[in-house]
mmCIF file of C-alpha atoms and ligand atoms in Angstrom:
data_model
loop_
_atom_site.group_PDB
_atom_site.id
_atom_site.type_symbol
_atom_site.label_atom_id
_atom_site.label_comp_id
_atom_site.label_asym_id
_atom_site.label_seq_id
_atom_site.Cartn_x
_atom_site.Cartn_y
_atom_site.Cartn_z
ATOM 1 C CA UNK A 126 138.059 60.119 59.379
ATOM 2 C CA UNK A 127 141.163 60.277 61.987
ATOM 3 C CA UNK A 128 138.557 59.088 64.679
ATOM 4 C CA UNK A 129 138.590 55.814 63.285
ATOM 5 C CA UNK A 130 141.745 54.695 63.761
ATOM 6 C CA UNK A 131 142.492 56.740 67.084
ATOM 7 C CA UNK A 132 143.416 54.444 69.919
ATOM 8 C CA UNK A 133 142.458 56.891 73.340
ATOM 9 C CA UNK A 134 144.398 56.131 76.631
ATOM 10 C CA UNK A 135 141.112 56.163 79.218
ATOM 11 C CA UNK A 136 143.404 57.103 82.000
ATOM 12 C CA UNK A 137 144.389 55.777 85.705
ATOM 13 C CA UNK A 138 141.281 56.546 87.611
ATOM 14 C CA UNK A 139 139.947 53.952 88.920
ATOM 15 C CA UNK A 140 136.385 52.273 89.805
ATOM 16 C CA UNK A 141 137.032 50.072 93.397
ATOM 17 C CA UNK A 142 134.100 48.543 95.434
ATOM 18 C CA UNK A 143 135.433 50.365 97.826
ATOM 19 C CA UNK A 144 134.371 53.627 96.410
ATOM 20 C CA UNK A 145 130.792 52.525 95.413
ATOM 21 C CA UNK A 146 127.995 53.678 97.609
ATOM 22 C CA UNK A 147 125.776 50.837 98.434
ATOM 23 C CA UNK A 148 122.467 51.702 96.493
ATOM 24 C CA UNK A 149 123.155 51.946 92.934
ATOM 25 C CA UNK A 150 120.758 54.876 91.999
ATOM 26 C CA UNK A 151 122.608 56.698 94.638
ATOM 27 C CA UNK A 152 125.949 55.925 93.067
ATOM 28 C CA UNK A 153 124.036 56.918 89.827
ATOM 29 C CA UNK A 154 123.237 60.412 91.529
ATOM 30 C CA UNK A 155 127.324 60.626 92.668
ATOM 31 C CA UNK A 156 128.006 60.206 89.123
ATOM 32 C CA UNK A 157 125.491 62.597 87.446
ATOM 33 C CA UNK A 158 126.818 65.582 89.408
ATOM 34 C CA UNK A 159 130.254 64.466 88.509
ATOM 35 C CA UNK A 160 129.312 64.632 84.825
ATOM 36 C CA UNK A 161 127.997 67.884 85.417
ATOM 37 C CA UNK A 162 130.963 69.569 87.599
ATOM 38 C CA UNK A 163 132.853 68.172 84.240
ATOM 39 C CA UNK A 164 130.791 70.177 82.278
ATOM 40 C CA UNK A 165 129.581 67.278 80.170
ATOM 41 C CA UNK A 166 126.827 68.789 77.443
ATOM 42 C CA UNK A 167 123.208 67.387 78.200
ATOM 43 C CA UNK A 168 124.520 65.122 80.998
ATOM 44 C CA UNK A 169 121.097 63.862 81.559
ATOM 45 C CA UNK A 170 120.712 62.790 77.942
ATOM 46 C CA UNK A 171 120.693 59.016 77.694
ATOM 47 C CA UNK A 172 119.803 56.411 74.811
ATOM 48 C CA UNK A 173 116.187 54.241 75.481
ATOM 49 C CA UNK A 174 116.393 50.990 73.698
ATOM 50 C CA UNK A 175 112.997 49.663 73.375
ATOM 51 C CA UNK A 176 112.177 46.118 72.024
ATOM 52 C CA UNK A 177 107.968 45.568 70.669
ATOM 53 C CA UNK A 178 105.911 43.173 70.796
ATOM 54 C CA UNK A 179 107.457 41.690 67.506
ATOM 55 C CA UNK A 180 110.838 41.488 68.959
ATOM 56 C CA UNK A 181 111.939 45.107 66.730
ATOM 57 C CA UNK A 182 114.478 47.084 68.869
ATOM 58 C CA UNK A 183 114.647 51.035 68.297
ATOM 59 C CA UNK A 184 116.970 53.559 70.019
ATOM 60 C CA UNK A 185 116.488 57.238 71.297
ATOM 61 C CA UNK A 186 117.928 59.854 72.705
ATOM 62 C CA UNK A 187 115.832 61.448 75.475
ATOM 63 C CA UNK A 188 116.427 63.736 78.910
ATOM 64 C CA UNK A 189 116.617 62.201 82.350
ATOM 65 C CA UNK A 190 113.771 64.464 84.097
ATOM 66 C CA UNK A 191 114.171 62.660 87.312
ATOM 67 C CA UNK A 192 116.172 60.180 89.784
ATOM 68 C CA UNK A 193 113.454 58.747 92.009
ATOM 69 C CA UNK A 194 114.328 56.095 94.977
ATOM 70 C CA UNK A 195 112.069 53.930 92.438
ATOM 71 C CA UNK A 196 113.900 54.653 89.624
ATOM 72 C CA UNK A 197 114.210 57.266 86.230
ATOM 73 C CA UNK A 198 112.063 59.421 84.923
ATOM 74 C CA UNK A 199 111.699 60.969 81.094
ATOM 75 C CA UNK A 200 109.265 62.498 79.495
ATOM 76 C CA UNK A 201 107.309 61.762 76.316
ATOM 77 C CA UNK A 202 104.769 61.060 74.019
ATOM 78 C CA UNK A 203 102.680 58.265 74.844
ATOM 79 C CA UNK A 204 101.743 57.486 71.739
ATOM 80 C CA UNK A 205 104.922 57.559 70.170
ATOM 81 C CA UNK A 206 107.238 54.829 68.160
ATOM 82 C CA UNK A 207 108.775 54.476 71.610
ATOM 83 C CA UNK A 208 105.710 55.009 73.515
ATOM 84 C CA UNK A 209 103.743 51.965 71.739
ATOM 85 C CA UNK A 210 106.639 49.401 72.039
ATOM 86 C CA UNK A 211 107.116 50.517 75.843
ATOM 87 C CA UNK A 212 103.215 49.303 76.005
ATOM 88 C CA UNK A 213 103.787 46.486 73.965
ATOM 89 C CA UNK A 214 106.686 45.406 76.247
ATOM 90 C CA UNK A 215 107.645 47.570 78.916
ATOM 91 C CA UNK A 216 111.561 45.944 78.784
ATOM 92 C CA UNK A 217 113.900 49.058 78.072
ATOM 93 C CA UNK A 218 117.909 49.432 78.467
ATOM 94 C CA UNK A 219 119.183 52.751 78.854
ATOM 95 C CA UNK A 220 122.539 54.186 78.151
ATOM 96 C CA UNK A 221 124.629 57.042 79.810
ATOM 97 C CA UNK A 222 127.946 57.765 77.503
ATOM 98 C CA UNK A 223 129.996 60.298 79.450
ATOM 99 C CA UNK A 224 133.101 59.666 77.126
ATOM 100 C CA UNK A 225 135.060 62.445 78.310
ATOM 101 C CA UNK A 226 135.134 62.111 81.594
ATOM 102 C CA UNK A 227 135.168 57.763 80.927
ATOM 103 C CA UNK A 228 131.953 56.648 82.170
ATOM 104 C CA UNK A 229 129.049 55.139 81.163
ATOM 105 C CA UNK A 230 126.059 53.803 83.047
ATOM 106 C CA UNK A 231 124.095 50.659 81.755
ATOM 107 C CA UNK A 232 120.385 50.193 82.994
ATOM 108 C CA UNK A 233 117.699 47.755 82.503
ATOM 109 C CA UNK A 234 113.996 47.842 83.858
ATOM 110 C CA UNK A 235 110.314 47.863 83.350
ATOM 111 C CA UNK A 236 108.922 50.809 82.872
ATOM 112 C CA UNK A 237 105.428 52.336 83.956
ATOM 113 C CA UNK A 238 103.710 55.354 83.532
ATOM 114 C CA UNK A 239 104.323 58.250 86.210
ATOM 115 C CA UNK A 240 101.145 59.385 88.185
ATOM 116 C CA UNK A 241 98.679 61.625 86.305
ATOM 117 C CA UNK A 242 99.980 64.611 88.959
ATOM 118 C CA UNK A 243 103.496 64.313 88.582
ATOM 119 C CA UNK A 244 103.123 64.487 84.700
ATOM 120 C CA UNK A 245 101.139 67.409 84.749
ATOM 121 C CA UNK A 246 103.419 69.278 87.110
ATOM 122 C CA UNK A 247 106.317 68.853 85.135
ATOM 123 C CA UNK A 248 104.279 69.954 82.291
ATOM 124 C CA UNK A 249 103.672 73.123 83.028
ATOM 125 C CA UNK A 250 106.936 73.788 84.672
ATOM 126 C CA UNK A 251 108.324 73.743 80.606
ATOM 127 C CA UNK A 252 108.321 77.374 78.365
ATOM 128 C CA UNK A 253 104.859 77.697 76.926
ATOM 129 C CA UNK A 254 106.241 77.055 73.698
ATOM 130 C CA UNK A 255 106.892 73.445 74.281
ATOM 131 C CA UNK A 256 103.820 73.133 75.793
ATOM 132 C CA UNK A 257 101.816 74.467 72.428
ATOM 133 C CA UNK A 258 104.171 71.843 71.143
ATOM 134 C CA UNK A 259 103.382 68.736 72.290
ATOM 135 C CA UNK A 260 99.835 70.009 71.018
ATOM 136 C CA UNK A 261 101.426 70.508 67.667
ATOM 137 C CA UNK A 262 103.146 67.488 67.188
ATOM 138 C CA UNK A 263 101.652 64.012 66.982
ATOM 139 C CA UNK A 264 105.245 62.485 67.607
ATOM 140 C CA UNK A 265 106.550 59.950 65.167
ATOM 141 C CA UNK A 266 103.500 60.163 62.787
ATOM 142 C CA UNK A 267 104.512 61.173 59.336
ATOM 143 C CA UNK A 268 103.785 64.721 58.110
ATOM 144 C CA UNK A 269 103.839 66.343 54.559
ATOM 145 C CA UNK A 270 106.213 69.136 55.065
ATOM 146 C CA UNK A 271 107.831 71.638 57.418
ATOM 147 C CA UNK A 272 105.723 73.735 56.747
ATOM 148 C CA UNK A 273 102.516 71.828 57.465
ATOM 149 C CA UNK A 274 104.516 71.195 60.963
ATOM 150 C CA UNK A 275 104.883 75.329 60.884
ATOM 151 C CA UNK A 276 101.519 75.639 60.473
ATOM 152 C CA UNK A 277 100.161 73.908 63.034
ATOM 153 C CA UNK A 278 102.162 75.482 65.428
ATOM 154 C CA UNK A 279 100.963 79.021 64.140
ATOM 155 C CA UNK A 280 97.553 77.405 65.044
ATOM 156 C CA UNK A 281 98.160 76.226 68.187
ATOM 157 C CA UNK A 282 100.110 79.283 69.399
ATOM 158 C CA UNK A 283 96.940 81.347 68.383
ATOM 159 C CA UNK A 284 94.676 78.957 70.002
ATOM 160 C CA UNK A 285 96.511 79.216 73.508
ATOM 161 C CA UNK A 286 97.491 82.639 73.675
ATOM 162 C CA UNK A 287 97.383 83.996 76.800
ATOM 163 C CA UNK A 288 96.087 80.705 78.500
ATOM 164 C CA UNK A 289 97.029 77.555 80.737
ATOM 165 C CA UNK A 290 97.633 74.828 78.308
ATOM 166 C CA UNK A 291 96.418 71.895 79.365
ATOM 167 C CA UNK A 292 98.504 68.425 79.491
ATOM 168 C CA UNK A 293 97.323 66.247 76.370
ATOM 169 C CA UNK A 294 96.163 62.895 77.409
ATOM 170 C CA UNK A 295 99.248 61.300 75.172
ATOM 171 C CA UNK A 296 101.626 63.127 76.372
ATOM 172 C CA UNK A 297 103.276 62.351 80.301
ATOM 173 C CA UNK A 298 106.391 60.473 82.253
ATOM 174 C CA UNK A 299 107.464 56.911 82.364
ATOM 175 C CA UNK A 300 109.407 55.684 85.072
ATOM 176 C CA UNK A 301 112.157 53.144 84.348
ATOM 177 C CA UNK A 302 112.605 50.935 87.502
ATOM 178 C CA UNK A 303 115.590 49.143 87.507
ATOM 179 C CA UNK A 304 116.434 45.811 87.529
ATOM 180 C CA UNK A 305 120.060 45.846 86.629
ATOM 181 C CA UNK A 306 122.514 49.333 86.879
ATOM 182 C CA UNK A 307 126.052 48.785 85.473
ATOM 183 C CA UNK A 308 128.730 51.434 86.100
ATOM 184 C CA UNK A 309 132.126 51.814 83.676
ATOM 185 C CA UNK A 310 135.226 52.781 84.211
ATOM 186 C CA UNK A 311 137.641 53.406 81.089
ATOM 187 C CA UNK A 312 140.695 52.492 81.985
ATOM 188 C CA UNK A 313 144.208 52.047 80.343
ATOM 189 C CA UNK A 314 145.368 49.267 77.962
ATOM 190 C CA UNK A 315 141.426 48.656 77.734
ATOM 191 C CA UNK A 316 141.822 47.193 81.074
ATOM 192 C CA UNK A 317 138.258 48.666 82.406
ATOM 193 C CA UNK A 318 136.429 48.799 85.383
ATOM 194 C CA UNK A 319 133.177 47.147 85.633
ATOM 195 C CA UNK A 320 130.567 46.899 88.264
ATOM 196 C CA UNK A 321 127.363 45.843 88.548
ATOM 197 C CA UNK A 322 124.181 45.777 90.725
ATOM 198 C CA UNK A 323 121.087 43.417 89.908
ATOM 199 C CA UNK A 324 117.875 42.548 91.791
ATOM 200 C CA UNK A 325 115.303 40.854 90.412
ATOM 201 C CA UNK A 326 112.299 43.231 90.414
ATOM 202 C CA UNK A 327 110.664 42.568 93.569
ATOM 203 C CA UNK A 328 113.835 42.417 95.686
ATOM 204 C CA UNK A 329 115.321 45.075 97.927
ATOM 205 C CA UNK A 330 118.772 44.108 97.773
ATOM 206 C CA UNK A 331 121.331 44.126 94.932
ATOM 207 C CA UNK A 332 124.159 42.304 93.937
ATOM 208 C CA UNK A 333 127.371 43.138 93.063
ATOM 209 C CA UNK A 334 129.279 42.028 90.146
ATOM 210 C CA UNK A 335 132.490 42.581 89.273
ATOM 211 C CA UNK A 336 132.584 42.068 85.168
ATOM 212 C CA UNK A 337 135.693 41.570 82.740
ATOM 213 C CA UNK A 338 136.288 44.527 80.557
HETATM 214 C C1 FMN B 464 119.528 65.508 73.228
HETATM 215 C C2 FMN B 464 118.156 64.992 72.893
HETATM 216 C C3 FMN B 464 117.182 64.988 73.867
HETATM 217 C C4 FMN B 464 115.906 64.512 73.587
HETATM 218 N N1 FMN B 464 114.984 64.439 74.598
HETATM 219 C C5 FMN B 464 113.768 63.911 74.358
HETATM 220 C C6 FMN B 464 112.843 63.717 75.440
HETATM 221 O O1 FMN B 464 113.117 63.981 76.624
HETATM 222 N N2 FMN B 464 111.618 63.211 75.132
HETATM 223 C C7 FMN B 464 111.272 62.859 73.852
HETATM 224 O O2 FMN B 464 110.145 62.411 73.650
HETATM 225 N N3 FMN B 464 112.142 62.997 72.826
HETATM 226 C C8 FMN B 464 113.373 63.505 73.051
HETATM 227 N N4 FMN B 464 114.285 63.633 72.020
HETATM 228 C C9 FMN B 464 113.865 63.212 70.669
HETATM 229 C C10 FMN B 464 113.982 61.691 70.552
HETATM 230 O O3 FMN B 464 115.342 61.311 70.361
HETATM 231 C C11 FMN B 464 113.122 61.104 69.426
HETATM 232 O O4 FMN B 464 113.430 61.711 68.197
HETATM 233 C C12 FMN B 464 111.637 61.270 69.690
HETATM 234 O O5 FMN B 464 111.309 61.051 71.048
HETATM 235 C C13 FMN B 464 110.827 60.304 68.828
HETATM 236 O O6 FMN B 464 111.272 58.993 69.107
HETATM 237 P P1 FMN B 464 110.411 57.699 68.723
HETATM 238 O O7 FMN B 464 109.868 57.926 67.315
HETATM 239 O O8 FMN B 464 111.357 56.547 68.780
HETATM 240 O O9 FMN B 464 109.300 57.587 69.731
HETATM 241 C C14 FMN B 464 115.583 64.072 72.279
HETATM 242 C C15 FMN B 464 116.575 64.071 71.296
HETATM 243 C C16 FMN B 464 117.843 64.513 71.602
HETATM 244 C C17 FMN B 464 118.913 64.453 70.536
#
């Protein structure tokens, strides 16, 4: 296990004020396409931190579906493990780990639900397949076997052959809207970059921060 004891250099480039747009989920948006030019695998994959009502965090991966002037949008099931502690509390962090490129973005919001429309347009903009899918699946909830799972979807694919498959009620788009956006900068001898933008929620203007690596 070589990687543990690996000390990277994360390189010269650096992360001025100067550089930084002045709306955060713009600079977001800068960085996003620069993760893709980089050809960074799943750039809009990101790990949701959720907290319940019992104070029990739990981490995910899921896909950045879109980067509204509100804030970001994924896709899910509603009445998943993630789904019931985002109604429980809708407090969320979310992390962006570009490593290669030596960037990460921090964010922490509320989240809410997406409008009814907007979740069934993105719907049916996926392959029928993962549409038959999210009938298939009752996300999170324990199942026998694969092959039960299998099963189902046999079913399922029968049932909607050759037809529109309508959105299930569970299943739609939360928006996180952010209340805090922190962009990172690897740098050498651990010396980082560091900056970050916070409103409270119902202010229009941010703050900048300059943070100790
Ligand atoms: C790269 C990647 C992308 C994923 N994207 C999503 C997604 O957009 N929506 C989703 O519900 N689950 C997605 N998942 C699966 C989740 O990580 C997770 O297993 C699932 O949502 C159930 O999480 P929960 O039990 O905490 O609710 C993704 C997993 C990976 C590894």
């Amino acid at each position: 296990m070589d990687s543990l004891s690996r000390h990277e250099d994360y390189g010269q480039e650096s992360l001025d004020e100067s550089q930084l747009v002045t709306n955060p989920i713009e600079q977001f948006r800068n960085w996003l396409v620069s993760a893709e030019e980089a050809g960074i695998y799943e750039p809009n994959a990101f790990v949701l931190s959720t907290v319940t009502s019992a104070n029990t965090p739990s981490s995910r991966t899921v896909l950045l579906k879109g980067v509204e002037d509100n804030g970001f949008v994924f896709f899910t099931n509603f009445s998943s493990r993630k789904g019931q502690a985002i109604e429980q509390n809708p407090h969320v962090s979310a992390v962006f780990g570009w490593y290669s490129i030596y960037r990460q973005v921090l964010i922490e919001g509320t989240v809410e639900r997406v409008s009814e429309r907007d979740s069934e347009e993105y719907f049916h903009s996926r392959p029928h397949e993962s549409q038959v899918a999210a009938w298939s699946s009752r996300q999170s909830e324990p199942i026998e076997s694969r092959s039960m799972l299998d099963e189902r979807f046999g079913e399922a694919l029968k049932r909607f052959d050759g037809q529109v498959v309508p959105k299930p009620d569970y299943w739609g788009g939360y928006r996180i809207v952010p209340s805090r956006i922190e962009f990172w900068k690897g740098r050498s001898n651990r010396m980082h970059d560091r900056i970050a933008f916070a409103r409270t929620l119902e202010a229009e203007n941010w703050k900048v921060t300059r943070l100790q690596p």
